[in-house]
mmCIF file of C-alpha atoms and ligand atoms in Angstrom:
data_model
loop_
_atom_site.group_PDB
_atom_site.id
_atom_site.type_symbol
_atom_site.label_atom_id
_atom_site.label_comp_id
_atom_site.label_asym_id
_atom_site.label_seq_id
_atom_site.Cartn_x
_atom_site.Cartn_y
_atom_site.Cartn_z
ATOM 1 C CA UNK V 739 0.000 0.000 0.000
ATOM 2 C CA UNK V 740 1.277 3.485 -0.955
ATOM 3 C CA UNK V 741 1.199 6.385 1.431
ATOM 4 C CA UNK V 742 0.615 9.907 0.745
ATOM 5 C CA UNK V 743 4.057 10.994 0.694
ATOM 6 C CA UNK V 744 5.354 8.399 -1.389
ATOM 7 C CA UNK V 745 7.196 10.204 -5.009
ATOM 8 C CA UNK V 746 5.624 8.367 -8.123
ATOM 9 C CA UNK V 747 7.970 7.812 -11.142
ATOM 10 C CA UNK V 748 7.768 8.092 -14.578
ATOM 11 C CA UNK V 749 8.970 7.577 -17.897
ATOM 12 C CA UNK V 750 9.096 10.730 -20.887
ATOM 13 C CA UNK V 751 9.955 9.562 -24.377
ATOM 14 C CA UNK V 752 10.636 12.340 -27.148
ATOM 15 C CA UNK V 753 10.725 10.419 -30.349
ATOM 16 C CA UNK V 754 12.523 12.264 -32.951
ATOM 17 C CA UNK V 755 12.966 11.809 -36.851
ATOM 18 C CA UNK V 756 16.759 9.935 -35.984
ATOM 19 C CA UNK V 757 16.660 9.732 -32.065
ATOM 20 C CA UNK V 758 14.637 8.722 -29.418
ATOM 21 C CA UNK V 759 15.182 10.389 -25.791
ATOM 22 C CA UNK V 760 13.976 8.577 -23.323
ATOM 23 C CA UNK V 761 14.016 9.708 -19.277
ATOM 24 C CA UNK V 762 13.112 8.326 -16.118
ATOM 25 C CA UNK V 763 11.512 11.647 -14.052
ATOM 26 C CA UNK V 764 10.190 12.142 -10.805
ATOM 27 C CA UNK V 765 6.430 13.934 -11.118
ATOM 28 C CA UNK V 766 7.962 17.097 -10.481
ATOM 29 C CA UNK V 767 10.404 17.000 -13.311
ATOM 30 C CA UNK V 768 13.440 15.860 -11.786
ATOM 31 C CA UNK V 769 15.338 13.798 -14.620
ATOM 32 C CA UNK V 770 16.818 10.878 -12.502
ATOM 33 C CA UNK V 771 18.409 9.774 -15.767
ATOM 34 C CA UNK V 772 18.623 10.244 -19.534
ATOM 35 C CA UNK V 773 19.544 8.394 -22.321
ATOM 36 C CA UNK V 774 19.616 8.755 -25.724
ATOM 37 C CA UNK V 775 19.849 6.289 -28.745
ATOM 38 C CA UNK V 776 19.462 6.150 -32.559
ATOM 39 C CA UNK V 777 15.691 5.413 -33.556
ATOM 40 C CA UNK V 778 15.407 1.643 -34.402
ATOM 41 C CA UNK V 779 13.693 1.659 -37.628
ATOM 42 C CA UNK V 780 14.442 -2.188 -38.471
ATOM 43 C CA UNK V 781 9.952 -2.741 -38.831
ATOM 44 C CA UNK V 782 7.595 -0.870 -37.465
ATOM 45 C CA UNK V 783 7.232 -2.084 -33.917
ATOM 46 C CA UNK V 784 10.857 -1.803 -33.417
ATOM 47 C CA UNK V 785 10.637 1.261 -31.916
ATOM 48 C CA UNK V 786 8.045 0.560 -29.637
ATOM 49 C CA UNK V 787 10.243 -2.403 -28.477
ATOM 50 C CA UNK V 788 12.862 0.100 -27.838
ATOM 51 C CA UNK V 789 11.111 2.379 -25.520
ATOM 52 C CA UNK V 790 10.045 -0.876 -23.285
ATOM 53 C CA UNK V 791 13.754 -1.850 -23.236
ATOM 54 C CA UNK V 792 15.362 1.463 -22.700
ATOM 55 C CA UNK V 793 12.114 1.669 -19.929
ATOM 56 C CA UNK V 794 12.882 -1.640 -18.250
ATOM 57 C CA UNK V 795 16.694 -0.737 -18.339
ATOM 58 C CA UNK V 796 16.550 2.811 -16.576
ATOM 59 C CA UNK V 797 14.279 0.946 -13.799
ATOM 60 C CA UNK V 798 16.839 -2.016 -13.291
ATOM 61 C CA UNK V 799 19.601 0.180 -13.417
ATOM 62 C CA UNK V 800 17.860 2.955 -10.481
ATOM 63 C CA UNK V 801 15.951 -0.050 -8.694
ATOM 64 C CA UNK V 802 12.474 0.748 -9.119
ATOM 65 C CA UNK V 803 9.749 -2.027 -10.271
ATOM 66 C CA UNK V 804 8.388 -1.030 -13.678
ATOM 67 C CA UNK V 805 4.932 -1.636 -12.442
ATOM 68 C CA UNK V 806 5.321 1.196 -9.882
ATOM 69 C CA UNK V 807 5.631 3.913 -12.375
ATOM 70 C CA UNK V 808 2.611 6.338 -13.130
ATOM 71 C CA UNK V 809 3.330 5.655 -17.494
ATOM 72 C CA UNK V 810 5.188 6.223 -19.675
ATOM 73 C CA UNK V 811 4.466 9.468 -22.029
ATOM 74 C CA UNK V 812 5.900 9.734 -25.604
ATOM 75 C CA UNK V 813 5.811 12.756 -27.668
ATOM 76 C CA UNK V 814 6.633 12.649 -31.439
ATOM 77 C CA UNK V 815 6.094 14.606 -34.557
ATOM 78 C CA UNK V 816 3.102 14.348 -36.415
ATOM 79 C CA UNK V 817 0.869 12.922 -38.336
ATOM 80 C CA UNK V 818 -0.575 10.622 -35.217
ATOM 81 C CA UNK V 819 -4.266 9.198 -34.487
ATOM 82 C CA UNK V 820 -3.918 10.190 -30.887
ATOM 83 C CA UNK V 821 -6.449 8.008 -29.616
ATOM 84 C CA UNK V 822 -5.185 5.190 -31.011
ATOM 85 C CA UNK V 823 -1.637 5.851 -30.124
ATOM 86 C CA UNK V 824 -0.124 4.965 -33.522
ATOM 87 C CA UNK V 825 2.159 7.026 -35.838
ATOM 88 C CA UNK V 826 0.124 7.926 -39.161
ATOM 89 C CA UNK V 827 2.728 7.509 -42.028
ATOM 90 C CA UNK V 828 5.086 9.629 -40.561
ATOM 91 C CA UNK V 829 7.323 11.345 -42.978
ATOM 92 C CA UNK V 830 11.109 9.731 -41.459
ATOM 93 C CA UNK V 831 9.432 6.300 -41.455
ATOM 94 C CA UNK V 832 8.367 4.024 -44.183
ATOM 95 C CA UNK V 833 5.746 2.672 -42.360
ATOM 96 C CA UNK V 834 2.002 3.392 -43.235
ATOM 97 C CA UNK V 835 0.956 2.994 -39.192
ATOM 98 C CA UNK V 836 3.804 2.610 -36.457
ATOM 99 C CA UNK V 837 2.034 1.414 -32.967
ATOM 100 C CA UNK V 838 3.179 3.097 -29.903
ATOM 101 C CA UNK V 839 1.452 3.137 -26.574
ATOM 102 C CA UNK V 840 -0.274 -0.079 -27.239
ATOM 103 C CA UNK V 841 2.982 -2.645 -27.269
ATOM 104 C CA UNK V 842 4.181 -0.514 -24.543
ATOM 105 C CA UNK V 843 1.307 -0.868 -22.057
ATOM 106 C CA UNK V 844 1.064 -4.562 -23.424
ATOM 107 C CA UNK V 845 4.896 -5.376 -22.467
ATOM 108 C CA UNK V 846 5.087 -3.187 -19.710
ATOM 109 C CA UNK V 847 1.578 -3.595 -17.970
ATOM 110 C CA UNK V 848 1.145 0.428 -17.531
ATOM 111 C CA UNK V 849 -0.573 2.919 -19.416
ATOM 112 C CA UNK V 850 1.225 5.228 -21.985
ATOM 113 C CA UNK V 851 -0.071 8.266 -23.928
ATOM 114 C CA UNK V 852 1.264 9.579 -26.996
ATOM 115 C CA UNK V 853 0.914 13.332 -28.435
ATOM 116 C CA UNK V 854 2.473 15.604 -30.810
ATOM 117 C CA UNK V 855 5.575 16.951 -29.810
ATOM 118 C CA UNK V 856 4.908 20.462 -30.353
ATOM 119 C CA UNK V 857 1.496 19.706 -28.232
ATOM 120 C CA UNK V 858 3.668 18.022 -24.999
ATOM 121 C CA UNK V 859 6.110 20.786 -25.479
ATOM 122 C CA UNK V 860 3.809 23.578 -24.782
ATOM 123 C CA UNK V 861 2.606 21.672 -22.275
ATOM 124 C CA UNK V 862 6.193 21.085 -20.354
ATOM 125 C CA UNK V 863 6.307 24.830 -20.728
ATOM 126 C CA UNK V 864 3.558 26.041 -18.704
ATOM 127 C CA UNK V 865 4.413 22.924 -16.233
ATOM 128 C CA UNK V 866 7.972 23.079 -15.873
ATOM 129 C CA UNK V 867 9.640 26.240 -18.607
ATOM 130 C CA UNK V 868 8.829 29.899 -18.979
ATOM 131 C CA UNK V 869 4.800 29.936 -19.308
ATOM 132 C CA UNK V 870 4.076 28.714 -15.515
ATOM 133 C CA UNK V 871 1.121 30.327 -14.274
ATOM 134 C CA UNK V 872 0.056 31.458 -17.581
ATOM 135 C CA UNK V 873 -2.972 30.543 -19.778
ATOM 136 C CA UNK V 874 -2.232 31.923 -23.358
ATOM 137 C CA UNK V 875 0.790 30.262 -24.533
ATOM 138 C CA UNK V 876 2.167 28.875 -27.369
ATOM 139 C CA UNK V 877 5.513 26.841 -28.286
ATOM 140 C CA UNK V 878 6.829 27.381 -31.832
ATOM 141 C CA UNK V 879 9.741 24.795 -33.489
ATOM 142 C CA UNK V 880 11.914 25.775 -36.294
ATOM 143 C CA UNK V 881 13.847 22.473 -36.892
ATOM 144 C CA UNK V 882 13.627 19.511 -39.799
ATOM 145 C CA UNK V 883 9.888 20.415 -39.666
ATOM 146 C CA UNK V 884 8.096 23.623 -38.414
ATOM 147 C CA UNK V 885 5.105 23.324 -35.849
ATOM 148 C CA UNK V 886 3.521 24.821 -33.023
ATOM 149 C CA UNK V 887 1.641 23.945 -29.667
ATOM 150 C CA UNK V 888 -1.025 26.159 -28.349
ATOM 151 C CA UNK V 889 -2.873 26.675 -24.936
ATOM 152 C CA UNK V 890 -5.967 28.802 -25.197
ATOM 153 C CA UNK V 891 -7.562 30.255 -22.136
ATOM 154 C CA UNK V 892 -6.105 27.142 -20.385
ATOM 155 C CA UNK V 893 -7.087 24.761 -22.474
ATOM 156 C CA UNK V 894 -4.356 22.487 -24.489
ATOM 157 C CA UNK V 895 -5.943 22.377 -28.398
ATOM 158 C CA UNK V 896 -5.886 19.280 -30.057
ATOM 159 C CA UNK V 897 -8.139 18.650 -32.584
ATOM 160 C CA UNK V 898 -9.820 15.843 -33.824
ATOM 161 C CA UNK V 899 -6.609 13.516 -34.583
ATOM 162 C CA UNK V 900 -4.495 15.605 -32.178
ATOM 163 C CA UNK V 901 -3.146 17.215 -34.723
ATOM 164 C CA UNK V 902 -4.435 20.763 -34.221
ATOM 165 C CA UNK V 903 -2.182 23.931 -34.820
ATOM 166 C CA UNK V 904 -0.147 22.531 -38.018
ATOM 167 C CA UNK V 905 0.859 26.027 -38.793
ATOM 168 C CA UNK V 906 3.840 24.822 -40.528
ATOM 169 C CA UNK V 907 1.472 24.534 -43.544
ATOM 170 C CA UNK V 908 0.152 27.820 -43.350
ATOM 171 C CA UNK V 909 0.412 29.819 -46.531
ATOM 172 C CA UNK V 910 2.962 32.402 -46.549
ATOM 173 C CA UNK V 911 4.267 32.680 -49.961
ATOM 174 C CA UNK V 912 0.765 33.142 -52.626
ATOM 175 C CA UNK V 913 2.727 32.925 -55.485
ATOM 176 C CA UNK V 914 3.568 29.094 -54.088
ATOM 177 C CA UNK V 915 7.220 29.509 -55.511
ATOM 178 C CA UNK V 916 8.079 25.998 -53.213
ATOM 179 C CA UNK V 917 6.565 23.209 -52.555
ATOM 180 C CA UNK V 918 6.141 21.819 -49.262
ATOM 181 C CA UNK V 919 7.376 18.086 -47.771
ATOM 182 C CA UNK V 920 3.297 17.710 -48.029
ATOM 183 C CA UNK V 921 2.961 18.197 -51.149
ATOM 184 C CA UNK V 922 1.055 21.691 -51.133
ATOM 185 C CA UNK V 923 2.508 24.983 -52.253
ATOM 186 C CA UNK V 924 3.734 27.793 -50.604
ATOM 187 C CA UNK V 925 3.891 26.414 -46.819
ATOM 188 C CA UNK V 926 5.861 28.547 -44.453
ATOM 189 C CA UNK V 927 7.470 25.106 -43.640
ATOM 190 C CA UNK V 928 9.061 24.902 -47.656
ATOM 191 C CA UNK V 929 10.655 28.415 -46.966
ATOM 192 C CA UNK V 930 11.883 28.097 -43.217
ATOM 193 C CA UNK V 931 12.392 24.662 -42.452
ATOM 194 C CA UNK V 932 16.043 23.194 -41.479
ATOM 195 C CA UNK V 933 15.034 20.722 -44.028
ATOM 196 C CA UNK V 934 13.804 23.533 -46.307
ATOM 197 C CA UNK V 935 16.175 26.568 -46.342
ATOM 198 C CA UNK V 936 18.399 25.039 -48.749
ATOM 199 C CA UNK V 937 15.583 25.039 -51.270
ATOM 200 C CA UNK V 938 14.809 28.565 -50.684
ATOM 201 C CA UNK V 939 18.834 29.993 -50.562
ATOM 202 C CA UNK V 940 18.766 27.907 -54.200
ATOM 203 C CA UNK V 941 15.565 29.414 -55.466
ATOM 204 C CA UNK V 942 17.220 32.617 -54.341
ATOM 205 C CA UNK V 943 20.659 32.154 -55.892
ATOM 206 C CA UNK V 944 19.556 31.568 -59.205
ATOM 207 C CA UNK V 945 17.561 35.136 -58.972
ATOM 208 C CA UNK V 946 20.987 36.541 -58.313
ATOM 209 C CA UNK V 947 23.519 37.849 -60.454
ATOM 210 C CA UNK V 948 26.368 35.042 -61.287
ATOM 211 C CA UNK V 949 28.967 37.315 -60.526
ATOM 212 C CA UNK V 950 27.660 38.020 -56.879
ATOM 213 C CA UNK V 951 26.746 34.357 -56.303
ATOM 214 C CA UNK V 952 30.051 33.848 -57.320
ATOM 215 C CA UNK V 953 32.199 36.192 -54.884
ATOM 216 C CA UNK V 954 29.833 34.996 -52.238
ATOM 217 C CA UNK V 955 31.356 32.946 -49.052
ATOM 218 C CA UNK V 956 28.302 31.053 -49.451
ATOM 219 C CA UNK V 957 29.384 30.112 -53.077
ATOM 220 C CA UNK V 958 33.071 29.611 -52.324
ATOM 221 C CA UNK V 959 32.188 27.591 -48.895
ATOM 222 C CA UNK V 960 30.363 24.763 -50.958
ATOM 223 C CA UNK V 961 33.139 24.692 -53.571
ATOM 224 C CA UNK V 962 30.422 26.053 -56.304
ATOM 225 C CA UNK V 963 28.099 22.141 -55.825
ATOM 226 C CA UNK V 964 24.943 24.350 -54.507
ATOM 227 C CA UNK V 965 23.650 20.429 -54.074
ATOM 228 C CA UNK V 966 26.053 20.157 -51.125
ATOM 229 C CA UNK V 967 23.983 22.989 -48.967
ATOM 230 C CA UNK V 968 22.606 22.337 -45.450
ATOM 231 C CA UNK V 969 20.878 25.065 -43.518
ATOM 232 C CA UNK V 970 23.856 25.374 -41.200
ATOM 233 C CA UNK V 971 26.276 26.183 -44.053
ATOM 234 C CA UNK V 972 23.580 29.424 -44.885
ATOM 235 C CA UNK V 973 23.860 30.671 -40.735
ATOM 236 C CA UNK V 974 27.874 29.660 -40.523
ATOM 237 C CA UNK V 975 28.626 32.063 -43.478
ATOM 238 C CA UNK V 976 26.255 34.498 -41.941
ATOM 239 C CA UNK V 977 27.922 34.764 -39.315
ATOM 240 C CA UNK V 978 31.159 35.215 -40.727
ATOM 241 C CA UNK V 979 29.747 38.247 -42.320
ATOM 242 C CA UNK V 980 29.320 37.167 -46.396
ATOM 243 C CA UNK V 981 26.810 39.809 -47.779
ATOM 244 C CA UNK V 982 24.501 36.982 -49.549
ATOM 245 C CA UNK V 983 24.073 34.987 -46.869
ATOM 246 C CA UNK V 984 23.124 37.813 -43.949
ATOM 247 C CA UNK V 985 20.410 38.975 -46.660
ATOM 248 C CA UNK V 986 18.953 35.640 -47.219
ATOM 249 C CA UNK V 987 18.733 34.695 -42.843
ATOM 250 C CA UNK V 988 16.960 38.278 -42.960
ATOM 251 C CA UNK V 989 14.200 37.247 -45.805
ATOM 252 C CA UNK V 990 14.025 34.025 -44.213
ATOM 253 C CA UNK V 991 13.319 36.289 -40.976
ATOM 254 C CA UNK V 992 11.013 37.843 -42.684
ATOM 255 C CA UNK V 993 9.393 35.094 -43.504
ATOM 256 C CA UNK V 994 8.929 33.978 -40.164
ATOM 257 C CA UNK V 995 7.710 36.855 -39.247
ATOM 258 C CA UNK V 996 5.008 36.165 -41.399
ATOM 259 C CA UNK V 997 4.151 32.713 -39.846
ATOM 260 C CA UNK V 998 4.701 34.354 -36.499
ATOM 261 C CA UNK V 999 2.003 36.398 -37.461
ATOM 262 C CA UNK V 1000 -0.304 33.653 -37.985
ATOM 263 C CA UNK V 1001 0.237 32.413 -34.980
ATOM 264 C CA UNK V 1002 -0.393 35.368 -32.718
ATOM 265 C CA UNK V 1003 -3.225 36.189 -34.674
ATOM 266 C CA UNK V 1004 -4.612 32.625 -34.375
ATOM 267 C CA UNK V 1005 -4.333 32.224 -30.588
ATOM 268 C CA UNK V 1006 -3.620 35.328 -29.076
ATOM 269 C CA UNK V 1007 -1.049 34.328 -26.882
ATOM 270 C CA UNK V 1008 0.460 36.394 -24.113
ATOM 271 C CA UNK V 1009 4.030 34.283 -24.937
ATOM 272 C CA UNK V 1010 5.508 32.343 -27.754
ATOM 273 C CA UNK V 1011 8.728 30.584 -26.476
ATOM 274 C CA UNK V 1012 10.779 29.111 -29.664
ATOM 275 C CA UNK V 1013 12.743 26.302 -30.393
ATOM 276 C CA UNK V 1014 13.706 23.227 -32.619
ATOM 277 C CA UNK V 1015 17.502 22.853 -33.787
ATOM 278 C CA UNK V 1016 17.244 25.677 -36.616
ATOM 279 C CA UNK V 1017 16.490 27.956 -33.102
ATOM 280 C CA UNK V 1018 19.133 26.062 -30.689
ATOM 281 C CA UNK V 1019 22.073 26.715 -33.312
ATOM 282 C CA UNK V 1020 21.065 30.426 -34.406
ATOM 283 C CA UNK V 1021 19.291 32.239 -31.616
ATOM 284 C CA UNK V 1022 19.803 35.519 -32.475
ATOM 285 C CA UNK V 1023 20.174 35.352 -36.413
ATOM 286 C CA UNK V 1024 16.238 33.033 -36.088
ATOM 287 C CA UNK V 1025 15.032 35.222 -33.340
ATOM 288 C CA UNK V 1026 15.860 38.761 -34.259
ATOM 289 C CA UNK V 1027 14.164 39.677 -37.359
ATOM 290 C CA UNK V 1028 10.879 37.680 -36.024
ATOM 291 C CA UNK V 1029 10.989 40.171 -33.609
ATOM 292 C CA UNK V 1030 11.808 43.051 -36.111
ATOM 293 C CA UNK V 1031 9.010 42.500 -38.840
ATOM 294 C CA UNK V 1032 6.281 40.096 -36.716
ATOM 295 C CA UNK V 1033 4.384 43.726 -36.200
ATOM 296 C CA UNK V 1034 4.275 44.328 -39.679
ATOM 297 C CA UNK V 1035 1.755 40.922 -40.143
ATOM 298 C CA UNK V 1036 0.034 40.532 -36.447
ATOM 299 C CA UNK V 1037 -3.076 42.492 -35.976
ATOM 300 C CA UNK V 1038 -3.390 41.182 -32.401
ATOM 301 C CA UNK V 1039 -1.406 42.466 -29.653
ATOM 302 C CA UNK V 1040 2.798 41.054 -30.455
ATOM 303 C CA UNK V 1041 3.643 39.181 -27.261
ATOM 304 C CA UNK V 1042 7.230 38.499 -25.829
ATOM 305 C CA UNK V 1043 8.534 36.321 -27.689
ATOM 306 C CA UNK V 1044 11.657 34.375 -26.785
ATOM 307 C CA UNK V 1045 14.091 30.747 -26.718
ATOM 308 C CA UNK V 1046 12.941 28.571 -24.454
ATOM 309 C CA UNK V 1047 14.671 27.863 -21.344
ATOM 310 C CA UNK V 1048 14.228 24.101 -21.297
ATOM 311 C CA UNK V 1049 16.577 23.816 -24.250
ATOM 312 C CA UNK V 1050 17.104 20.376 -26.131
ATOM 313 C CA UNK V 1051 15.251 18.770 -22.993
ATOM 314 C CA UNK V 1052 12.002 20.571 -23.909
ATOM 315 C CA UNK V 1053 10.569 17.422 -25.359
ATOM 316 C CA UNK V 1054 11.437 15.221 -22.763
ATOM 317 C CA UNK V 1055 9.645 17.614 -20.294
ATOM 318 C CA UNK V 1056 7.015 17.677 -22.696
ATOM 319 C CA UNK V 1057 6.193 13.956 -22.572
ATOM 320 C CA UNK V 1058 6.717 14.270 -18.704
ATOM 321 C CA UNK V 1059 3.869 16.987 -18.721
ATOM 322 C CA UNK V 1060 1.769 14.694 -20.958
ATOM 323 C CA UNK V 1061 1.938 11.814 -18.368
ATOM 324 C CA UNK V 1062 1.195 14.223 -15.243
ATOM 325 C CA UNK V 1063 -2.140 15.749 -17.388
ATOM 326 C CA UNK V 1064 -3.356 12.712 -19.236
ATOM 327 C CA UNK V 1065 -1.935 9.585 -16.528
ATOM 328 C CA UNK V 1066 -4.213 9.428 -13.598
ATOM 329 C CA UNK V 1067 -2.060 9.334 -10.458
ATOM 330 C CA UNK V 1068 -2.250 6.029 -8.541
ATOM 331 C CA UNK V 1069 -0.771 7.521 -5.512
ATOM 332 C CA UNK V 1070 -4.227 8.388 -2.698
HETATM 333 ZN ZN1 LIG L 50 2.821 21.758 -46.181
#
């Protein structure tokens, strides 16, 4: 029998497009230990398996019983049927439906929950990162992908797939010069994306003079083979000063602000906090012409907008946040 006092345990999973974090947390937050591995994507319930074993392993390893934890809560990025806890043919997987919670409470014998990531991220925000005590908020990511998480007078949005708020695929570009991972045109996501922003700089370079491209560090950097271009190569000569390169990160800013925009005009949200590994690597370059231009778009009141303080770990406190909402305590 537990007493009142007793600390229940828990398990936070942030499955990412090539890693899975996984951490055994005390219900106030407190990471008793992390650990991180490549995703296993050998079939479809290989990753599944993987959470149980990295699960069983942390327990073994920090003596508690599996059975005594409160669940174990995994946040991923979309598309997901919520209630069904499977992955929807998700975009770094070449499976049609990956199950999640459902092999885990199987194999485990507790229950699991699975939501978007930007959705448990907003979530580990008000709980644990800069939006405690707050009611408007909203969590934006600028990495491989671009998404958001909202809270609206309290309440976390969903939707009826929990897929709610995919304002990575909201229209920012009418002319719809790129096309989007989904398929659709113009997507703030095809512009602004990690996985993106080489398609735009290329778009970009061939509406450029030759000669400029071609005294550009950008140009010079990648040897001439514009194939070779990552996002980081755009921000590293950027910050080195090349011309090209600081006026591209400022129309990609622009951009942003646009989708920013969106955002606070969608939710009204008295904070946005930002991140995603675009954000992590470039916080000033990413953050500063938001902030700059977002007025120029919103029509609702700009709020402060700023990184968030949970860093790389805000998934992981996401999926904590997800188990302490959506997990019913079975400590009386
Ligand atoms: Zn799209």
């Amino acid at each position: 029998m537990k007493c009142s006092t007793e600390s229940e345990h828990l398990i936070g999973v942030d499955l990412g497009g090539t890693r899975v974090r996984v951490v055994l947390s005390d219900e106030k937050g407190n990471f008793i230990e992390k650990r991180r591995e490549e995703v296993d994507k050998k079939k479809a319930g290989a990753i599944a398996d993987q959470i149980v074993r990295l699960t069983r392993f942390l327990c073994a390893k920090h003596g508690f019983d599996v059975k005594s934890l409160r669940g174990v809560g995994v946040v991923s990025a979309g598309p997901l049927i919520q209630e069904e806890g499977v992955l929807f043919k998700p975009p770094n997987l070449r499976f049609d439906r990956v199950p999640i919670t459902k092999p885990i409470m199987e194999k485990l014998g507790i229950p699991a929950c699975l939501i978007n990531d930007c959705v448990g991220a907003v979530l580990g925000e008000k709980m644990f990162g800069a939006a405690k005590g707050l009611d408007n908020c909203v969590y934006v990511t600028i990495s491989t992908g671009l998404g958001c998480g909202a809270i609206v007078n309290g309440t976390l949005l969903l939707g009826k797939d929990g897929n709610a708020h995919e304002v990575g695929h909201f229209v920012i570009d009418s002319q719809g010069r790129l096309t989007c991972g989904c398929g659709k045109r113009g997507h703030w996501e095809a512009y602004c994306s990690g996985r993106n922003i080489p398609n735009y700089v290329r778009m970009r370079l061939k509406e450029t003079s030759a000669k400029t491209v071609k005294e550009s560090l950008l140009f010079k950097t990648l040897e001439g083979d514009l194939s070779k271009l990552v996002a980081a190569d755009l921000f590293a000569c950027a910050k080195r000063g090349d011309g090209l390169s600081v006026k591209f990160v400022n129309e990609i800013g622009v951009l942003n602000a646009m989708g920013f925009a969106g955002v606070i005009n969608a939710y009204d949200p008295s904070l946005i906090t930002v991140g995603g590994t675009v954000t992590f690597r470039n916080k000033k370059m990413i953050l500063s012409p938001i902030k700059k231009y977002v007025k120029d778009y919103a029509v609702n009141r700009v709020p402060k907008i700023m990184v968030t303080p949970l860093g790389e770990n805000v998934g992981v406190y996401g999926a904590v946040a997800t188990v302490l909402k959506y997990i019913p305590s079975a400590v009386k």
